[in-house]
């Protein structure tokens, strides 16, 4: 593609190189750059692409797009924001695939993954459509599952994925959009037919600094939407309602002025039921996912469906057959008479939701195991400690992804939010050992919640990703109970070696 075509719509501040030159690829990583590429120098928290301009040129870059041109002649193009430029370049490179599909974006602190999955299944079940899914724990093209490395991919990878979805027959794409992605312009160049907001609770303040800044970041989504769906029960949803410029559809569990509301709610250990009321129509809905917060996920998905032209009755017929999402209120098969649940809850609100949900069907004690991520918002740690102490009968404080922080210092922050004597609190920094201890405490009727990791199958420690799948840890622990001690130790040693990534 000619450089001139690639730059269509990209705001430039300077540069006088030949725009008729041919560009054979786009790169923002000098390590993987191919000769003839346009190298885009992206700023970052840990490193800055401008430091690698010389490396990119040595590897054969045909031109460089940067925010600060080097102090010498060269094939420079200068723009105000290279992240925005990369998104626009990528859309041009892949032929704007999003324009040929119906795009649905879901943002919010909690509920994004389940809501996007529900919308996908409603579209497939009612329209027999092929639907693409982009999210935290998986990307999907119809039924084909692809790996996901972040909630919203970098703009180049996002456009490449959209092109792949279009080429494989997708007519709809439902995607999670994070606040980081919006601030970093990863979705720039896309127009969403529908933008949906779930809720706003404390998270990511290490990046956004204040809740007001976090709220503003989420709200950027609606600047590129044809229609908005807002949770009217959430204060941020009502704040957006007064400011969003596109048409708005609202949902609520208890506000009659909403376009869609829930009545006659009933909660069960395995599912929820409610009457969905919209413009005089009343339909009974059965969702096979437990928890009071599941009502909101269902309302959000039904609202999206109504805005996309689906009927309330036909969606209600599909709802009983939808599937839960891995790592979201996921019940792990275990042999004894107690229950083990894995959930991704890693924010105060999410932890409160899963523990409140689990309490509804806990006949014995509620045991909560959790930690907090390192190099992330420290202010939520004592809050989550207080929530766990208040809602659980036994609390196991352990590590999540400590990243570059000392696990013990994270645990100390968590414990600072707990009051009085800590007789019911057990501290074990080693997460597999902590899970083993929690399982050893289980009694008839107990529910054990393993919170924070959810779908993740790794633990990040000092920049190294170690294999850690809580489903495997639970299964191995019960297998060890049925195995002679010597054989169990040998089996565990073999598993540890296989998961460590160490060479034999």
Short mmCIF file of C-alpha atoms in Angstrom, two decimals:
data_model
loop_
_atom_site.label_atom_id
_atom_site.label_comp_id
_atom_site.label_asym_id
_atom_site.label_seq_id
_atom_site.Cartn_x
_atom_site.Cartn_y
_atom_site.Cartn_z
CA UNK A 1 0.00 0.00 0.00
CA UNK A 2 1.26 3.47 -0.79
CA UNK A 3 2.19 5.57 2.24
CA UNK A 4 -0.27 8.25 1.08
CA UNK A 5 -3.16 5.75 1.25
CA UNK A 6 -2.02 4.47 4.60
CA UNK A 7 -1.98 8.00 6.04
CA UNK A 8 -5.52 8.84 4.92
CA UNK A 9 -7.22 10.61 7.85
CA UNK A 10 -4.10 10.58 10.05
CA UNK A 11 -3.35 14.09 11.40
CA UNK A 12 0.30 15.02 10.74
CA UNK A 13 2.36 17.84 12.24
CA UNK A 14 5.40 17.52 10.04
CA UNK A 15 7.44 15.44 7.62
CA UNK A 16 8.22 15.86 3.96
CA UNK A 17 9.11 12.35 2.80
CA UNK A 18 7.81 10.82 -0.43
CA UNK A 19 4.28 9.61 0.32
CA UNK A 20 4.16 7.64 -2.93
CA UNK A 21 6.57 5.05 -1.50
CA UNK A 22 5.28 1.53 -1.00
CA UNK A 23 4.82 0.28 2.55
CA UNK A 24 4.64 -3.49 3.00
CA UNK A 25 3.73 -3.67 6.70
CA UNK A 26 3.13 -1.72 9.92
CA UNK A 27 5.17 -2.30 13.05
CA UNK A 28 5.34 -0.81 16.54
CA UNK A 29 7.89 -3.37 17.78
CA UNK A 30 11.39 -3.03 16.33
CA UNK A 31 12.18 -6.64 17.30
CA UNK A 32 9.67 -8.07 14.79
CA UNK A 33 9.90 -5.35 12.13
CA UNK A 34 10.26 -6.42 8.49
CA UNK A 35 12.16 -4.40 5.83
CA UNK A 36 9.89 -1.90 4.09
CA UNK A 37 7.68 -1.35 7.13
CA UNK A 38 6.30 1.85 8.58
CA UNK A 39 7.56 1.94 12.17
CA UNK A 40 5.25 3.66 14.66
CA UNK A 41 6.99 4.83 17.85
CA UNK A 42 4.52 4.36 20.71
CA UNK A 43 5.06 5.94 24.14
CA UNK A 44 4.62 3.60 27.09
CA UNK A 45 4.82 3.36 30.86
CA UNK A 46 7.81 1.00 30.92
CA UNK A 47 9.55 1.94 27.68
CA UNK A 48 9.24 4.39 24.78
CA UNK A 49 9.22 3.40 21.14
CA UNK A 50 11.17 6.54 20.29
CA UNK A 51 14.22 4.89 21.86
CA UNK A 52 14.12 2.21 19.17
CA UNK A 53 13.90 4.37 16.05
CA UNK A 54 17.53 3.73 15.13
CA UNK A 55 17.03 -0.02 15.61
CA UNK A 56 13.97 0.08 13.38
CA UNK A 57 15.92 1.87 10.64
CA UNK A 58 18.77 -0.61 10.93
CA UNK A 59 16.26 -3.41 10.41
CA UNK A 60 14.98 -1.77 7.22
CA UNK A 61 12.08 0.49 8.20
CA UNK A 62 11.04 2.57 5.17
CA UNK A 63 9.62 5.41 7.28
CA UNK A 64 9.06 6.33 10.92
CA UNK A 65 5.94 7.88 12.45
CA UNK A 66 6.77 9.54 15.76
CA UNK A 67 5.73 12.26 18.20
CA UNK A 68 9.26 13.65 18.51
CA UNK A 69 11.47 13.50 15.44
CA UNK A 70 15.17 12.80 16.06
CA UNK A 71 17.43 15.82 15.79
CA UNK A 72 18.78 14.91 12.35
CA UNK A 73 17.49 14.33 8.79
CA UNK A 74 15.56 11.12 8.25
CA UNK A 75 12.38 9.53 6.95
CA UNK A 76 10.29 11.08 9.72
CA UNK A 77 6.59 11.74 9.90
CA UNK A 78 5.41 13.57 13.03
CA UNK A 79 1.96 13.36 14.62
CA UNK A 80 0.52 14.57 17.92
CA UNK A 81 -0.45 11.10 19.18
CA UNK A 82 1.09 7.97 17.68
CA UNK A 83 -1.41 5.69 19.46
CA UNK A 84 -4.28 7.45 17.71
CA UNK A 85 -2.32 7.38 14.46
CA UNK A 86 -1.65 3.63 14.78
CA UNK A 87 -5.37 2.94 15.15
CA UNK A 88 -6.24 4.98 12.05
CA UNK A 89 -3.35 3.48 10.05
CA UNK A 90 -4.43 -0.02 11.04
CA UNK A 91 -8.02 0.59 9.97
CA UNK A 92 -6.75 1.79 6.59
CA UNK A 93 -4.35 -1.14 6.25
CA UNK A 94 -7.03 -3.77 6.87
CA UNK A 95 -9.71 -2.02 4.81
CA UNK A 96 -12.01 -0.88 7.64
CA UNK A 97 -13.53 -4.33 8.30
CA UNK A 98 -15.65 -3.01 11.17
CA UNK A 99 -17.72 -0.96 8.73
CA UNK A 100 -19.08 -4.17 7.17
CA UNK A 101 -20.29 -5.70 10.46
CA UNK A 102 -22.59 -4.73 13.31
CA UNK A 103 -20.33 -3.79 16.22
CA UNK A 104 -21.39 -3.95 19.87
CA UNK A 105 -19.09 -2.63 22.61
CA UNK A 106 -19.48 -3.35 26.34
CA UNK A 107 -17.64 -1.32 28.98
CA UNK A 108 -17.83 -1.10 32.78
CA UNK A 109 -15.92 -2.41 35.78
CA UNK A 110 -17.75 -5.71 36.26
CA UNK A 111 -19.93 -7.92 34.09
CA UNK A 112 -18.33 -7.22 30.71
CA UNK A 113 -17.26 -10.79 29.98
CA UNK A 114 -20.56 -12.44 30.91
CA UNK A 115 -22.63 -9.74 29.19
CA UNK A 116 -20.71 -10.01 25.90
CA UNK A 117 -21.03 -13.78 26.00
CA UNK A 118 -24.79 -13.54 26.60
CA UNK A 119 -25.25 -11.07 23.73
CA UNK A 120 -23.32 -13.40 21.42
CA UNK A 121 -25.51 -16.37 22.38
CA UNK A 122 -28.72 -14.35 21.98
CA UNK A 123 -27.71 -13.29 18.46
CA UNK A 124 -26.73 -16.83 17.53
CA UNK A 125 -29.85 -18.34 19.05
CA UNK A 126 -32.36 -15.91 17.55
CA UNK A 127 -30.72 -14.85 14.27
CA UNK A 128 -28.55 -17.91 13.56
CA UNK A 129 -25.82 -15.33 12.94
CA UNK A 130 -22.09 -15.94 12.98
CA UNK A 131 -20.80 -13.71 15.76
CA UNK A 132 -17.29 -12.63 16.65
CA UNK A 133 -16.37 -12.16 20.32
CA UNK A 134 -13.43 -10.14 21.67
CA UNK A 135 -12.84 -10.25 25.41
CA UNK A 136 -10.79 -10.78 28.53
CA UNK A 137 -10.47 -14.54 28.49
CA UNK A 138 -11.11 -15.49 24.85
CA UNK A 139 -11.67 -14.30 21.33
CA UNK A 140 -14.10 -16.25 19.16
CA UNK A 141 -15.02 -16.47 15.50
CA UNK A 142 -18.34 -18.25 15.67
CA UNK A 143 -17.50 -21.41 17.61
CA UNK A 144 -13.77 -21.22 16.95
CA UNK A 145 -11.88 -20.06 20.02
CA UNK A 146 -8.72 -17.96 19.82
CA UNK A 147 -6.39 -16.93 22.66
CA UNK A 148 -6.80 -13.51 24.27
CA UNK A 149 -3.99 -11.65 25.99
CA UNK A 150 -5.78 -8.50 27.14
CA UNK A 151 -9.37 -7.26 27.39
CA UNK A 152 -9.09 -5.07 24.28
CA UNK A 153 -6.21 -5.82 21.87
CA UNK A 154 -3.81 -3.13 20.63
CA UNK A 155 -5.34 -1.31 17.65
CA UNK A 156 -3.32 -3.14 14.98
CA UNK A 157 -4.19 -6.58 16.39
CA UNK A 158 -7.81 -5.47 16.86
CA UNK A 159 -8.17 -4.47 13.21
CA UNK A 160 -6.44 -7.68 12.10
CA UNK A 161 -8.89 -9.70 14.22
CA UNK A 162 -11.88 -7.82 12.79
CA UNK A 163 -10.61 -8.52 9.27
CA UNK A 164 -10.29 -12.21 10.14
CA UNK A 165 -13.83 -12.22 11.52
CA UNK A 166 -15.27 -10.55 8.44
CA UNK A 167 -13.41 -12.87 6.07
CA UNK A 168 -14.79 -15.85 7.99
CA UNK A 169 -18.40 -14.74 7.65
CA UNK A 170 -19.14 -12.87 10.87
CA UNK A 171 -21.94 -10.34 10.60
CA UNK A 172 -21.82 -9.23 14.25
CA UNK A 173 -18.93 -8.57 16.63
CA UNK A 174 -19.43 -8.17 20.37
CA UNK A 175 -16.42 -6.89 22.27
CA UNK A 176 -15.30 -5.79 25.70
CA UNK A 177 -13.76 -2.31 25.71
CA UNK A 178 -11.57 -1.40 28.66
CA UNK A 179 -10.96 2.08 30.01
CA UNK A 180 -7.26 1.67 29.18
CA UNK A 181 -8.17 0.88 25.57
CA UNK A 182 -10.34 3.97 25.28
CA UNK A 183 -7.73 6.33 26.69
CA UNK A 184 -5.07 4.73 24.47
CA UNK A 185 -7.25 5.04 21.33
CA UNK A 186 -7.18 1.30 20.58
CA UNK A 187 -10.73 1.47 19.20
CA UNK A 188 -10.24 4.72 17.26
CA UNK A 189 -11.51 4.46 13.70
CA UNK A 190 -14.42 2.23 14.70
CA UNK A 191 -18.07 3.23 14.90
CA UNK A 192 -20.08 1.02 17.23
CA UNK A 193 -23.73 0.41 16.45
CA UNK A 194 -24.25 -0.01 20.17
CA UNK A 195 -22.22 0.90 23.26
CA UNK A 196 -23.28 -0.65 26.58
CA UNK A 197 -22.30 0.38 30.12
CA UNK A 198 -22.61 -2.12 33.00
CA UNK A 199 -21.39 -0.38 36.18
CA UNK A 200 -18.55 1.62 37.69
CA UNK A 201 -16.85 0.54 40.92
CA UNK A 202 -13.33 1.08 42.25
CA UNK A 203 -10.61 -0.41 40.07
CA UNK A 204 -7.60 0.69 38.00
CA UNK A 205 -6.96 3.81 40.11
CA UNK A 206 -3.25 3.13 39.69
CA UNK A 207 -3.81 4.23 36.08
CA UNK A 208 -6.75 6.64 36.25
CA UNK A 209 -5.92 8.14 39.69
CA UNK A 210 -9.49 9.18 40.61
CA UNK A 211 -12.97 7.75 40.16
CA UNK A 212 -13.93 10.88 38.20
CA UNK A 213 -11.07 10.26 35.75
CA UNK A 214 -12.01 6.57 35.54
CA UNK A 215 -15.65 7.50 34.80
CA UNK A 216 -14.59 9.96 32.10
CA UNK A 217 -12.39 7.29 30.49
CA UNK A 218 -15.30 4.83 30.26
CA UNK A 219 -17.50 7.57 28.86
CA UNK A 220 -15.21 8.08 25.87
CA UNK A 221 -16.87 5.03 24.34
CA UNK A 222 -20.11 6.87 23.66
CA UNK A 223 -18.37 9.41 21.43
CA UNK A 224 -18.07 6.66 18.82
CA UNK A 225 -21.48 4.98 19.22
CA UNK A 226 -24.74 5.25 17.30
CA UNK A 227 -26.73 4.20 20.39
CA UNK A 228 -26.01 3.76 24.11
CA UNK A 229 -27.37 1.29 26.66
CA UNK A 230 -26.99 2.44 30.27
CA UNK A 231 -27.52 0.85 33.68
CA UNK A 232 -29.87 3.31 35.36
CA UNK A 233 -29.23 1.85 38.83
CA UNK A 234 -25.59 2.85 38.69
CA UNK A 235 -24.72 6.50 39.54
CA UNK A 236 -22.30 6.65 36.63
CA UNK A 237 -25.03 5.38 34.32
CA UNK A 238 -27.26 8.27 35.38
CA UNK A 239 -24.29 10.65 34.96
CA UNK A 240 -23.77 9.46 31.38
CA UNK A 241 -27.49 9.76 30.70
CA UNK A 242 -27.26 13.53 31.10
CA UNK A 243 -24.23 13.83 28.84
CA UNK A 244 -24.34 11.19 26.11
CA UNK A 245 -25.16 12.70 22.73
CA UNK A 246 -26.44 9.57 20.98
CA UNK A 247 -29.89 7.95 21.59
CA UNK A 248 -30.05 6.08 24.93
CA UNK A 249 -31.82 2.91 26.10
CA UNK A 250 -31.83 2.24 29.87
CA UNK A 251 -32.24 -0.82 32.07
CA UNK A 252 -32.83 -1.16 35.79
CA UNK A 253 -33.72 -3.63 38.47
CA UNK A 254 -35.85 -1.18 40.45
CA UNK A 255 -36.46 2.06 38.51
CA UNK A 256 -39.76 2.08 36.68
CA UNK A 257 -38.69 4.84 34.29
CA UNK A 258 -36.11 2.53 32.67
CA UNK A 259 -36.83 1.15 29.21
CA UNK A 260 -36.30 -2.38 30.54
CA UNK A 261 -36.72 -3.49 34.14
CA UNK A 262 -36.86 -6.68 36.22
CA UNK A 263 -39.84 -7.69 38.36
CA UNK A 264 -40.65 -10.68 40.56
CA UNK A 265 -37.01 -11.72 40.96
CA UNK A 266 -36.22 -15.16 42.37
CA UNK A 267 -32.72 -16.45 43.16
CA UNK A 268 -31.77 -20.12 43.20
CA UNK A 269 -28.46 -21.94 43.81
CA UNK A 270 -28.17 -22.79 40.09
CA UNK A 271 -30.06 -20.01 38.31
CA UNK A 272 -32.09 -16.80 38.50
CA UNK A 273 -35.59 -15.99 37.29
CA UNK A 274 -37.37 -12.68 36.75
CA UNK A 275 -40.04 -10.93 34.70
CA UNK A 276 -38.56 -8.64 32.05
CA UNK A 277 -40.80 -5.61 31.51
CA UNK A 278 -40.39 -3.34 28.48
CA UNK A 279 -42.98 -1.00 26.91
CA UNK A 280 -45.87 -2.94 28.37
CA UNK A 281 -44.50 -6.37 27.44
CA UNK A 282 -43.86 -8.80 30.31
CA UNK A 283 -41.83 -11.96 29.72
CA UNK A 284 -40.52 -14.49 32.24
CA UNK A 285 -36.76 -15.04 31.94
CA UNK A 286 -34.77 -18.02 33.21
CA UNK A 287 -30.97 -17.57 33.27
CA UNK A 288 -28.92 -20.66 34.27
CA UNK A 289 -26.28 -18.57 36.06
CA UNK A 290 -26.66 -17.95 39.83
CA UNK A 291 -26.27 -14.67 41.71
CA UNK A 292 -28.18 -11.46 42.13
CA UNK A 293 -25.69 -9.63 39.89
CA UNK A 294 -26.62 -12.05 37.09
CA UNK A 295 -29.92 -10.16 36.85
CA UNK A 296 -27.99 -7.09 35.70
CA UNK A 297 -25.98 -9.08 33.17
CA UNK A 298 -29.20 -10.52 31.76
CA UNK A 299 -30.90 -7.11 31.63
CA UNK A 300 -27.87 -5.64 29.85
CA UNK A 301 -27.86 -8.42 27.25
CA UNK A 302 -31.62 -8.21 26.71
CA UNK A 303 -31.36 -4.43 26.32
CA UNK A 304 -28.68 -4.86 23.67
CA UNK A 305 -30.84 -7.40 21.89
CA UNK A 306 -33.87 -5.10 21.88
CA UNK A 307 -31.75 -2.28 20.43
CA UNK A 308 -30.52 -4.64 17.73
CA UNK A 309 -34.05 -5.63 16.77
CA UNK A 310 -34.43 -8.91 18.65
CA UNK A 311 -37.76 -9.74 20.25
CA UNK A 312 -38.10 -10.07 24.01
CA UNK A 313 -39.99 -13.38 23.78
CA UNK A 314 -37.53 -14.95 21.35
CA UNK A 315 -34.60 -13.95 23.57
CA UNK A 316 -36.38 -15.42 26.61
CA UNK A 317 -36.66 -18.72 24.72
CA UNK A 318 -32.89 -18.75 24.18
CA UNK A 319 -31.84 -17.70 27.70
CA UNK A 320 -32.30 -21.10 29.46
CA UNK A 321 -29.74 -22.68 27.11
CA UNK A 322 -26.93 -20.10 27.46
CA UNK A 323 -23.63 -21.11 29.02
CA UNK A 324 -21.68 -19.64 31.88
CA UNK A 325 -18.23 -18.17 31.32
CA UNK A 326 -15.07 -19.90 32.51
CA UNK A 327 -13.90 -18.35 35.75
CA UNK A 328 -17.17 -16.57 36.47
CA UNK A 329 -19.06 -18.31 39.30
CA UNK A 330 -17.54 -21.53 37.96
CA UNK A 331 -18.38 -24.57 40.07
CA UNK A 332 -15.45 -27.00 40.12
CA UNK A 333 -16.30 -30.73 40.25
CA UNK A 334 -15.12 -32.12 43.60
CA UNK A 335 -15.93 -35.43 45.30
CA UNK A 336 -16.90 -34.38 48.85
CA UNK A 337 -20.10 -32.80 50.05
CA UNK A 338 -18.90 -29.23 49.82
CA UNK A 339 -18.72 -26.80 46.91
CA UNK A 340 -15.71 -25.11 45.29
CA UNK A 341 -16.24 -22.02 43.14
CA UNK A 342 -13.68 -20.18 41.00
CA UNK A 343 -14.42 -16.54 40.22
CA UNK A 344 -12.45 -13.70 38.63
CA UNK A 345 -13.50 -11.22 41.35
CA UNK A 346 -10.52 -8.87 41.77
CA UNK A 347 -12.20 -5.60 42.71
CA UNK A 348 -14.10 -4.70 45.91
CA UNK A 349 -17.51 -4.73 44.25
CA UNK A 350 -16.86 -8.02 42.43
CA UNK A 351 -15.64 -9.70 45.62
CA UNK A 352 -18.73 -8.49 47.49
CA UNK A 353 -20.96 -9.78 44.69
CA UNK A 354 -19.51 -13.28 44.57
CA UNK A 355 -19.51 -13.68 48.35
CA UNK A 356 -23.08 -12.41 48.63
CA UNK A 357 -24.12 -14.79 45.86
CA UNK A 358 -22.34 -17.74 47.47
CA UNK A 359 -23.94 -16.97 50.84
CA UNK A 360 -27.38 -17.49 49.25
CA UNK A 361 -26.69 -21.21 48.79
CA UNK A 362 -24.18 -21.91 51.59
CA UNK A 363 -25.59 -24.35 54.13
CA UNK A 364 -22.39 -24.48 56.19
CA UNK A 365 -19.48 -22.05 56.27
CA UNK A 366 -18.38 -19.67 53.53
CA UNK A 367 -14.60 -19.83 52.98
CA UNK A 368 -13.03 -17.09 50.87
CA UNK A 369 -9.52 -17.27 49.39
CA UNK A 370 -8.20 -14.18 47.61
CA UNK A 371 -5.26 -11.84 47.07
CA UNK A 372 -4.64 -8.56 45.24
CA UNK A 373 -2.53 -7.86 42.18
CA UNK A 374 0.84 -6.18 42.47
CA UNK A 375 1.71 -2.93 40.67
CA UNK A 376 -1.98 -2.03 40.65
CA UNK A 377 -4.36 0.11 42.69
CA UNK A 378 -3.19 -0.24 46.31
CA UNK A 379 -6.15 1.59 47.81
CA UNK A 380 -8.55 -1.27 47.09
CA UNK A 381 -6.53 -3.82 49.09
CA UNK A 382 -7.74 -2.91 52.61
CA UNK A 383 -11.27 -2.46 51.23
CA UNK A 384 -11.26 -6.01 49.88
CA UNK A 385 -9.83 -7.25 53.19
CA UNK A 386 -12.71 -5.67 55.08
CA UNK A 387 -15.28 -7.12 52.65
CA UNK A 388 -13.87 -10.63 52.97
CA UNK A 389 -13.73 -10.43 56.76
CA UNK A 390 -17.30 -9.15 56.92
CA UNK A 391 -18.91 -11.61 54.49
CA UNK A 392 -16.95 -14.87 54.90
CA UNK A 393 -16.69 -17.23 57.86
CA UNK A 394 -13.09 -18.14 57.05
CA UNK A 395 -10.70 -15.94 55.04
CA UNK A 396 -7.50 -17.17 53.37
CA UNK A 397 -5.28 -14.27 52.27
CA UNK A 398 -2.75 -15.22 49.62
CA UNK A 399 -1.07 -13.97 46.44
CA UNK A 400 -2.75 -13.11 43.16
CA UNK A 401 -0.32 -11.80 40.52
CA UNK A 402 2.31 -10.05 42.67
CA UNK A 403 4.19 -8.92 39.54
CA UNK A 404 7.18 -6.89 40.77
CA UNK A 405 5.88 -6.30 44.31
CA UNK A 406 6.74 -8.27 47.42
CA UNK A 407 3.77 -10.62 48.04
CA UNK A 408 4.01 -10.10 51.79
CA UNK A 409 3.70 -6.30 51.44
CA UNK A 410 0.50 -6.78 49.40
CA UNK A 411 -0.87 -9.10 52.08
CA UNK A 412 0.01 -6.53 54.75
CA UNK A 413 -2.04 -3.93 52.84
CA UNK A 414 -4.99 -6.34 52.72
CA UNK A 415 -4.78 -7.14 56.43
CA UNK A 416 -4.74 -3.43 57.31
CA UNK A 417 -8.41 -3.29 56.35
CA UNK A 418 -9.40 -6.01 58.81
CA UNK A 419 -10.49 -5.10 62.31
CA UNK A 420 -10.14 -6.77 65.68
CA UNK A 421 -8.83 -10.27 66.23
CA UNK A 422 -8.02 -12.23 63.12
CA UNK A 423 -8.85 -15.74 64.37
CA UNK A 424 -10.76 -16.58 61.20
CA UNK A 425 -8.01 -15.27 58.89
CA UNK A 426 -5.31 -17.60 57.57
CA UNK A 427 -2.32 -16.13 55.70
CA UNK A 428 -0.38 -18.18 53.15
CA UNK A 429 1.52 -16.27 50.40
CA UNK A 430 2.01 -19.41 48.28
CA UNK A 431 -1.27 -19.66 46.36
CA UNK A 432 -1.24 -23.43 45.62
CA UNK A 433 -0.44 -24.12 49.28
CA UNK A 434 -3.19 -21.70 50.32
CA UNK A 435 -5.70 -23.52 48.10
CA UNK A 436 -4.64 -26.83 49.63
CA UNK A 437 -5.16 -25.43 53.14
CA UNK A 438 -8.62 -24.08 52.22
CA UNK A 439 -9.65 -27.42 50.75
CA UNK A 440 -8.45 -29.22 53.88
CA UNK A 441 -10.84 -27.09 55.95
CA UNK A 442 -13.94 -27.97 53.91
CA UNK A 443 -16.80 -29.60 55.78
CA UNK A 444 -20.29 -30.77 54.91
CA UNK A 445 -22.31 -27.87 53.41
CA UNK A 446 -19.38 -25.46 53.11
CA UNK A 447 -18.71 -23.31 50.04
CA UNK A 448 -15.11 -22.41 49.18
CA UNK A 449 -14.65 -19.41 46.87
CA UNK A 450 -11.29 -19.07 45.09
CA UNK A 451 -11.40 -15.43 44.01
CA UNK A 452 -9.20 -13.36 41.73
CA UNK A 453 -7.72 -15.69 39.12
CA UNK A 454 -10.86 -16.85 37.35
CA UNK A 455 -10.02 -17.91 33.80
CA UNK A 456 -6.30 -17.17 34.18
CA UNK A 457 -3.95 -20.15 34.04
CA UNK A 458 -0.79 -18.38 35.19
CA UNK A 459 0.70 -16.36 38.02
CA UNK A 460 2.96 -13.42 37.20
CA UNK A 461 5.94 -13.06 39.54
CA UNK A 462 8.79 -10.65 38.79
CA UNK A 463 7.94 -10.56 35.10
CA UNK A 464 7.80 -14.35 34.76
CA UNK A 465 4.54 -16.14 33.98
CA UNK A 466 4.31 -19.39 35.95
CA UNK A 467 1.68 -21.97 35.04
CA UNK A 468 -1.11 -21.96 37.63
CA UNK A 469 -4.55 -23.35 36.87
CA UNK A 470 -6.72 -23.53 39.97
CA UNK A 471 -8.83 -26.31 38.44
CA UNK A 472 -5.70 -28.46 38.19
CA UNK A 473 -4.61 -27.56 41.73
CA UNK A 474 -8.00 -28.61 43.11
CA UNK A 475 -8.02 -31.85 41.11
CA UNK A 476 -4.43 -32.67 42.11
CA UNK A 477 -5.19 -32.02 45.78
CA UNK A 478 -8.09 -34.48 45.81
CA UNK A 479 -6.07 -37.00 43.80
CA UNK A 480 -3.32 -36.76 46.41
CA UNK A 481 -5.80 -37.60 49.15
CA UNK A 482 -6.42 -40.94 47.43
CA UNK A 483 -2.72 -41.61 46.66
CA UNK A 484 -0.03 -43.01 48.99
CA UNK A 485 2.16 -40.13 50.31
CA UNK A 486 5.33 -41.10 48.40
CA UNK A 487 3.54 -41.41 45.05
CA UNK A 488 1.67 -38.16 45.68
CA UNK A 489 4.93 -36.29 46.32
CA UNK A 490 6.43 -37.67 43.12
CA UNK A 491 3.33 -36.68 41.13
CA UNK A 492 3.40 -33.15 42.53
CA UNK A 493 7.11 -32.81 41.72
CA UNK A 494 6.47 -33.88 38.15
CA UNK A 495 3.62 -31.42 37.79
CA UNK A 496 5.74 -28.58 39.19
CA UNK A 497 8.56 -29.31 36.73
CA UNK A 498 6.17 -29.47 33.78
CA UNK A 499 4.56 -26.18 34.74
CA UNK A 500 7.75 -24.28 35.52
CA UNK A 501 8.95 -23.85 31.97
CA UNK A 502 12.39 -25.05 33.07
CA UNK A 503 14.43 -27.03 30.57
CA UNK A 504 15.29 -30.62 31.61
#
